[in-house]
Coordinates of C-alpha atoms in Angstrom, one line a residue:
D1 CA -10.2 4.8 13.4
L2 CA -13.2 3.1 11.7
N3 CA -15.4 3.2 14.8
V4 CA -17.5 5.9 13.3
T5 CA -20.1 5.9 10.6
E6 CA -19.4 6.0 6.8
D7 CA -20.6 9.5 6.8
V8 CA -18.2 10.6 9.4
L9 CA -15.4 8.7 7.7
Y10 CA -16.1 10.7 4.5
K11 CA -16.4 13.9 6.6
N12 CA -12.9 13.4 8.1
L13 CA -11.3 13.2 4.7
H14 CA -9.4 16.3 3.7
Q15 CA -11.0 18.5 0.9
D16 CA -8.4 17.5 -1.8
C17 CA -9.2 13.9 -1.0
K18 CA -13.0 14.3 -1.4
Y19 CA -12.3 16.1 -4.7
S20 CA -10.1 13.3 -6.0
I21 CA -12.9 10.7 -5.0
R22 CA -15.5 12.7 -6.7
K23 CA -13.3 13.2 -9.8
A24 CA -12.7 9.3 -9.9
H25 CA -16.6 8.9 -9.8
K26 CA -17.0 11.4 -12.6
N27 CA -14.4 9.5 -14.6
N28 CA -16.6 6.4 -14.2
L29 CA -13.9 4.5 -12.2
T30 CA -15.2 1.7 -9.9
I31 CA -13.6 -0.4 -7.3
R32 CA -14.1 -4.0 -7.2
E33 CA -12.7 -7.2 -5.8
T34 CA -10.5 -9.0 -8.3
I35 CA -12.3 -11.7 -10.4
D36 CA -9.0 -13.1 -11.6
V37 CA -6.2 -13.4 -9.1
N38 CA -3.5 -14.2 -11.6
R39 CA -4.4 -11.3 -13.8
F40 CA -4.4 -9.0 -10.7
L41 CA -0.9 -10.2 -9.6
D42 CA 0.5 -9.5 -13.1
V43 CA -1.1 -6.0 -13.2
F44 CA -0.1 -5.3 -9.6
Y45 CA 3.5 -6.3 -9.9
E46 CA 3.9 -4.3 -13.1
Q47 CA 2.3 -1.2 -11.4
F48 CA 4.2 -1.7 -8.2
T49 CA 7.7 -2.1 -10.1
D50 CA 6.8 1.2 -11.8
V51 CA 6.1 2.9 -8.5
F52 CA 9.7 1.9 -7.4
L53 CA 11.3 3.0 -10.7
K54 CA 9.6 6.4 -10.4
Q55 CA 11.4 6.7 -7.0
N56 CA 14.7 5.4 -8.5
K57 CA 14.6 2.4 -6.3
H58 CA 14.6 -1.4 -7.1
I59 CA 11.7 -3.6 -6.1
V60 CA 13.0 -6.1 -3.4
K61 CA 10.6 -8.9 -3.6
S62 CA 9.9 -11.0 -6.7
K63 CA 6.6 -11.8 -8.3
A64 CA 6.7 -15.2 -7.1
W65 CA 7.1 -14.0 -3.5
Y66 CA 3.9 -12.0 -4.0
R67 CA 2.2 -15.1 -5.5
N68 CA 3.2 -17.2 -2.5
A69 CA 2.0 -14.4 0.1
V70 CA -1.5 -14.2 -1.8
A71 CA -1.7 -18.1 -1.9
T72 CA -1.2 -18.2 1.9
L73 CA -3.5 -15.3 2.9
Y74 CA -6.1 -15.0 0.2
P75 CA -9.1 -14.9 0.7
Q76 CA -9.4 -15.4 4.6
N77 CA -7.1 -12.4 5.5
M78 CA -6.6 -10.5 2.3
I79 CA -8.6 -8.3 0.0
L80 CA -7.6 -7.7 -3.5
L81 CA -9.1 -4.5 -4.9
E82 CA -8.7 -3.1 -8.3
A83 CA -9.9 0.3 -9.7
V84 CA -11.3 -0.3 -13.2
T85 CA -12.5 1.9 -16.1
T86 CA -15.6 1.3 -18.0
D87 CA -13.4 -0.5 -20.5
N88 CA -12.4 -3.0 -17.8
I89 CA -8.8 -1.5 -17.8
I90 CA -7.3 -2.1 -14.3
V91 CA -5.8 1.4 -13.4
A92 CA -4.9 0.8 -9.8
T93 CA -4.5 -2.1 -7.5
G94 CA -4.5 -2.6 -3.7
I95 CA -3.6 -5.5 -1.4
I96 CA -5.4 -5.0 1.9
L97 CA -4.8 -7.3 5.0
H98 CA -7.3 -7.8 7.5
S99 CA -7.9 -10.0 10.7
G100 CA -10.5 -9.4 13.4
H101 CA -10.7 -5.6 14.3
Y102 CA -7.3 -4.8 12.4
A103 CA -6.8 -4.1 8.8
A104 CA -3.8 -2.6 6.9
T105 CA -3.3 -1.3 3.3
W106 CA -0.4 -3.4 2.5
Q107 CA 0.6 -2.5 -0.9
T108 CA -1.2 -0.2 -3.4
A109 CA 0.1 0.9 -6.9
S110 CA -1.4 2.5 -9.9
D111 CA -0.6 3.0 -13.7
R112 CA 1.0 6.4 -14.3
K113 CA -0.9 6.8 -17.6
Y114 CA -4.2 6.8 -15.7
Q115 CA -3.3 8.8 -12.5
H116 CA -5.1 11.7 -13.8
L117 CA -8.4 9.7 -13.2
R118 CA -7.6 9.7 -9.5
P119 CA -7.8 6.1 -8.8
N120 CA -5.6 6.0 -5.6
E121 CA -7.8 8.0 -3.3
L122 CA -10.9 6.2 -4.3
L123 CA -9.2 2.8 -4.0
R124 CA -8.0 3.5 -0.5
Y125 CA -11.3 5.0 0.7
E126 CA -13.2 2.1 -0.6
A127 CA -10.6 -0.2 1.2
M128 CA -11.6 1.6 4.4
L129 CA -15.2 1.0 3.8
E130 CA -14.8 -2.7 2.9
V131 CA -12.7 -3.5 5.9
K132 CA -15.1 -1.7 8.1
R133 CA -18.0 -3.8 6.7
R134 CA -15.9 -6.9 7.5
G135 CA -15.6 -5.9 11.2
A136 CA -12.3 -3.9 11.3
T137 CA -12.2 -1.1 13.7
Y138 CA -8.8 0.2 12.7
I139 CA -6.9 0.4 9.6
N140 CA -3.2 1.0 9.3
F141 CA -2.0 2.9 6.3
C142 CA 1.5 1.7 7.0
G143 CA 4.2 4.5 6.9
T144 CA 4.5 8.1 7.4
Q145 CA 4.2 9.5 3.8
A146 CA 2.4 12.9 3.9
Y147 CA -0.4 11.9 1.4
K148 CA -1.8 9.6 4.0
D149 CA -2.8 12.6 6.2
K150 CA -5.6 13.4 3.8
F151 CA -7.7 10.2 4.8
G152 CA -8.0 11.5 8.4
A153 CA -5.2 9.2 9.6
Q154 CA -3.7 9.8 12.9
L155 CA 0.1 9.2 13.4
V156 CA 0.7 6.5 16.1
Y157 CA 4.2 5.6 17.3
V158 CA 4.7 1.9 18.0
P159 CA 7.8 1.2 20.2
R160 CA 9.8 -1.8 19.3
L161 CA 11.8 -3.8 21.8
M162 CA 14.7 -5.9 20.8
W163 CA 16.1 -8.6 23.0
S164 CA 18.8 -11.2 22.3
R165 CA 20.5 -13.7 24.5
Y166 CA 23.8 -12.1 23.2
S167 CA 23.8 -8.4 23.0
W168 CA 26.5 -8.4 20.1
I169 CA 23.8 -9.8 17.7
I170 CA 21.8 -6.7 18.0
K171 CA 24.8 -4.5 17.3
V172 CA 25.7 -6.6 14.2
K173 CA 22.1 -6.3 13.1
Q174 CA 22.0 -2.6 13.4
F175 CA 25.4 -2.2 11.7
S176 CA 24.3 -4.5 8.8
K177 CA 21.1 -2.4 8.4
R178 CA 23.1 0.8 8.2
I179 CA 25.6 -0.6 5.6
Y180 CA 22.5 -2.0 3.6
Y181 CA 20.8 1.4 3.5
T182 CA 24.1 3.3 2.8
Y183 CA 24.8 1.2 -0.1
R184 CA 21.3 1.4 -1.5
Q185 CA 21.4 5.1 -1.3
L186 CA 24.8 5.2 -2.9
F187 CA 23.6 2.8 -5.7
T188 CA 20.6 4.9 -6.3
K189 CA 22.8 8.0 -6.7
I190 CA 25.0 6.3 -9.1
R191 CA 22.2 5.0 -11.2
K192 CA 20.8 8.7 -11.5
E193 CA 24.2 9.8 -12.9

């Protein structure tokens, strides 16, 4: 909920998140909007692919897919943020979507070599502030990973209704989804061995 002052937003952060933000500032990291979209996308895709590799997963979407998405949504409904060092090295990237009162941190990634500088917390916090300045009253961190709790986020359940003229289509879709995730889990286990 961004319907509070920036001071209250900071106060609502968990202690370890505040520590990481202070450490990032001490390490002279700054957050800025990208000045070169093509370079941003190259760095983002490399970092994002590494995030998936670290989790023994394969990235599903291609670099061209992300380029098309950015070409469609940037700059009206998309903010491209990067955490940079004093040497102008991009150590973390974030794609944030916004429209009216709603925003979402769509994708973020960072370079493993520089995670000790704590860019991730700073980038997400600055994203919160930036979308608030642009009129957003809510930001969705998208997903339920535990690390998102430290930003003062609240878990919100959103029901999904599915309707089809033919009920068997829903059953086929659910079955296909189960097969896909079972295959993906099996493939990941085989790759580990």
